[in-house]
Coordinates of C-alpha atoms in Angstrom, one line a residue:
M123 CA 9.1 4.3 -7.3
A124 CA 8.4 3.1 -10.8
T125 CA 5.8 5.3 -12.6
P126 CA 3.2 3.2 -14.5
E127 CA 3.3 3.7 -18.3
F128 CA -0.3 5.1 -18.4
I129 CA 0.7 7.9 -16.1
L130 CA 3.7 8.8 -18.2
D131 CA 1.4 8.9 -21.2
L132 CA -1.0 11.2 -19.4
R133 CA 1.8 13.5 -18.3
E134 CA 2.8 14.0 -21.9
K135 CA -0.7 15.4 -22.5
I136 CA -1.3 17.4 -19.2
G137 CA 2.2 18.3 -18.1
T138 CA 2.4 18.8 -14.4
D139 CA -1.3 19.6 -13.9
L140 CA -3.1 17.9 -11.0
L141 CA -3.8 14.2 -11.6
W142 CA -6.3 12.3 -9.5
L143 CA -5.3 8.7 -9.1
P144 CA -6.7 5.6 -7.3
G145 CA -4.3 3.8 -5.1
V146 CA -4.3 0.7 -3.0
T147 CA -2.8 -0.3 0.3
A148 CA -2.5 -4.0 1.2
V149 CA -2.3 -4.7 4.9
V150 CA -1.2 -8.3 4.8
L151 CA -1.6 -10.1 8.1
R152 CA -0.6 -13.6 9.3
P153 CA -0.7 -15.4 12.7
S154 CA 2.5 -14.8 14.6
P155 CA 4.8 -17.8 14.7
E156 CA 6.5 -16.3 17.8
R157 CA 3.6 -15.1 20.0
E158 CA 0.5 -17.2 20.6
G159 CA -2.6 -15.3 19.6
G160 CA -0.4 -12.5 18.1
R161 CA -0.4 -11.3 14.5
Q162 CA 2.2 -10.0 12.2
V163 CA 2.0 -7.5 9.3
L164 CA 4.0 -7.3 6.2
L165 CA 5.9 -4.1 5.7
V166 CA 8.4 -2.7 3.1
R167 CA 11.1 -0.1 3.5
R168 CA 10.9 2.1 0.5
A169 CA 13.9 2.8 -1.7
D170 CA 13.0 6.4 -2.5
N171 CA 12.7 7.7 1.1
G172 CA 13.6 4.8 3.5
A173 CA 10.2 4.8 5.1
W174 CA 8.5 1.7 6.4
T175 CA 5.0 1.2 4.9
P176 CA 2.5 -1.5 4.1
V177 CA 2.5 -2.5 0.4
T178 CA 1.1 0.3 -1.7
G179 CA 0.6 1.0 -5.4
I180 CA -1.4 2.6 -8.1
I181 CA -4.4 0.8 -9.6
D182 CA -4.1 0.3 -13.3
P183 CA -6.9 1.4 -15.6
G184 CA -9.7 -1.2 -15.5
E185 CA -8.0 -3.2 -12.7
E186 CA -10.1 -4.3 -9.8
P187 CA -8.7 -2.6 -6.6
A188 CA -8.3 -5.9 -4.6
V189 CA -6.6 -7.5 -7.6
A190 CA -4.2 -4.5 -7.7
G191 CA -3.4 -5.0 -4.0
A192 CA -2.6 -8.7 -4.6
R193 CA -0.5 -7.8 -7.7
E194 CA 1.5 -5.2 -5.7
C195 CA 2.2 -7.7 -2.9
L196 CA 3.5 -10.3 -5.3
E197 CA 5.5 -7.7 -7.4
E198 CA 7.0 -5.9 -4.5
T199 CA 7.6 -8.7 -1.9
A200 CA 7.1 -12.1 -3.6
V201 CA 4.3 -12.8 -1.1
V202 CA 1.0 -14.3 -2.3
A203 CA -1.9 -12.7 -0.4
E204 CA -5.7 -12.8 -0.7
P205 CA -8.0 -9.9 0.0
E206 CA -10.4 -10.2 2.9
A207 CA -12.1 -6.8 3.4
L208 CA -12.0 -3.2 2.3
K209 CA -11.1 -1.5 5.6
R210 CA -10.5 2.3 4.8
V211 CA -11.2 4.8 2.1
N212 CA -9.3 8.1 2.3
A213 CA -8.6 11.0 0.0
L214 CA -5.0 12.1 0.5
P215 CA -3.8 15.7 0.3
E216 CA -2.5 17.0 -3.0
M217 CA 1.2 16.4 -3.4
T218 CA 3.9 17.9 -5.7
Y219 CA 6.8 15.8 -6.7
E220 CA 10.4 17.2 -7.2
N221 CA 9.8 17.4 -11.0
G222 CA 6.7 19.6 -10.5
D223 CA 4.1 16.9 -11.2
R224 CA 1.0 17.3 -9.0
S225 CA -1.0 14.3 -7.9
Q226 CA -3.8 13.5 -5.4
Y227 CA -4.6 9.9 -4.5
L228 CA -7.7 8.1 -3.3
D229 CA -6.3 5.3 -1.1
L230 CA -8.3 2.1 -0.7
T231 CA -6.9 0.1 2.2
F232 CA -7.6 -3.6 2.2
R233 CA -6.9 -6.3 4.8
F234 CA -5.2 -9.2 3.1
R235 CA -4.6 -12.8 4.4
Y236 CA -1.1 -14.2 3.9
V237 CA -1.0 -17.3 1.7
S238 CA 2.6 -18.1 0.9
G239 CA 6.1 -16.7 0.1
E240 CA 9.1 -15.4 1.9
P241 CA 9.1 -11.6 1.8
H242 CA 12.0 -9.9 0.1
P243 CA 12.4 -6.7 -2.1
A244 CA 11.3 -8.4 -5.3
D245 CA 11.2 -5.4 -7.8
G246 CA 13.7 -2.8 -6.8
E247 CA 11.1 -0.4 -5.3
N248 CA 12.0 -1.4 -1.8
L249 CA 15.1 -1.9 0.3
E250 CA 13.6 -4.5 2.7
A251 CA 10.4 -6.5 3.1
A252 CA 9.7 -8.1 6.5
W253 CA 7.1 -9.3 9.0
F254 CA 6.5 -7.2 12.2
E255 CA 4.5 -8.0 15.2
L256 CA 1.5 -5.6 15.3
D257 CA 2.6 -4.4 18.7
A258 CA 6.2 -3.8 17.7
L259 CA 6.1 -1.8 14.5
P260 CA 9.0 0.2 13.2
E261 CA 8.6 4.0 13.1
M262 CA 6.3 5.1 10.3
S263 CA 4.3 8.1 9.3
E264 CA 1.0 8.8 11.0
E265 CA -0.8 8.1 7.7
M266 CA 0.8 4.7 7.2
A267 CA 0.2 3.8 10.8
A268 CA -3.5 4.7 10.3
R269 CA -3.6 2.3 7.3
V270 CA -2.0 -0.5 9.3
A271 CA -4.4 0.1 12.2
A272 CA -7.4 0.1 9.9
G273 CA -6.3 -3.1 8.2
A274 CA -5.7 -4.8 11.5
A275 CA -8.9 -3.6 13.2
P276 CA -11.4 -6.4 14.0
G277 CA -14.4 -7.0 11.8
D278 CA -15.1 -6.1 8.1
V279 CA -16.4 -2.6 8.5
C280 CA -14.9 0.1 6.3
A281 CA -13.9 3.5 7.7
W282 CA -14.0 6.8 5.8
A283 CA -13.9 10.5 6.5
W284 CA -17.3 12.1 7.0

């Protein structure tokens, strides 16, 4: 995944020390063209590990989280989507990258409504981008499945750990 310039600048100053970062997940939904009453979700297959996930990304300094989600959708999949609701807030466990960099993310998962565009891997961060029926998802991590489930849950209530 491409590392934003502001993180590279921070890493020059703090080395591999723990960096707390806000992230966004965009669970983009649309009515299923194949199943009456069904819904589809937009997923990408990541180039770095081959995993299927919803669209994710790091929020730039000063950027509104919902705007970041829409930007990531367009950059990664060429899909235009509009935010509808913040659905989940979750602090992820600390992680250490192969180069020793330590990061921890606060993930903000939003439900987005599909507007336009045919999904494809638009920026090189992903191998594939495609629509999946909500009841026929590819294998994905428990965390990513939880994000999809939160985004697809009815209503506009946000869930968080308590």
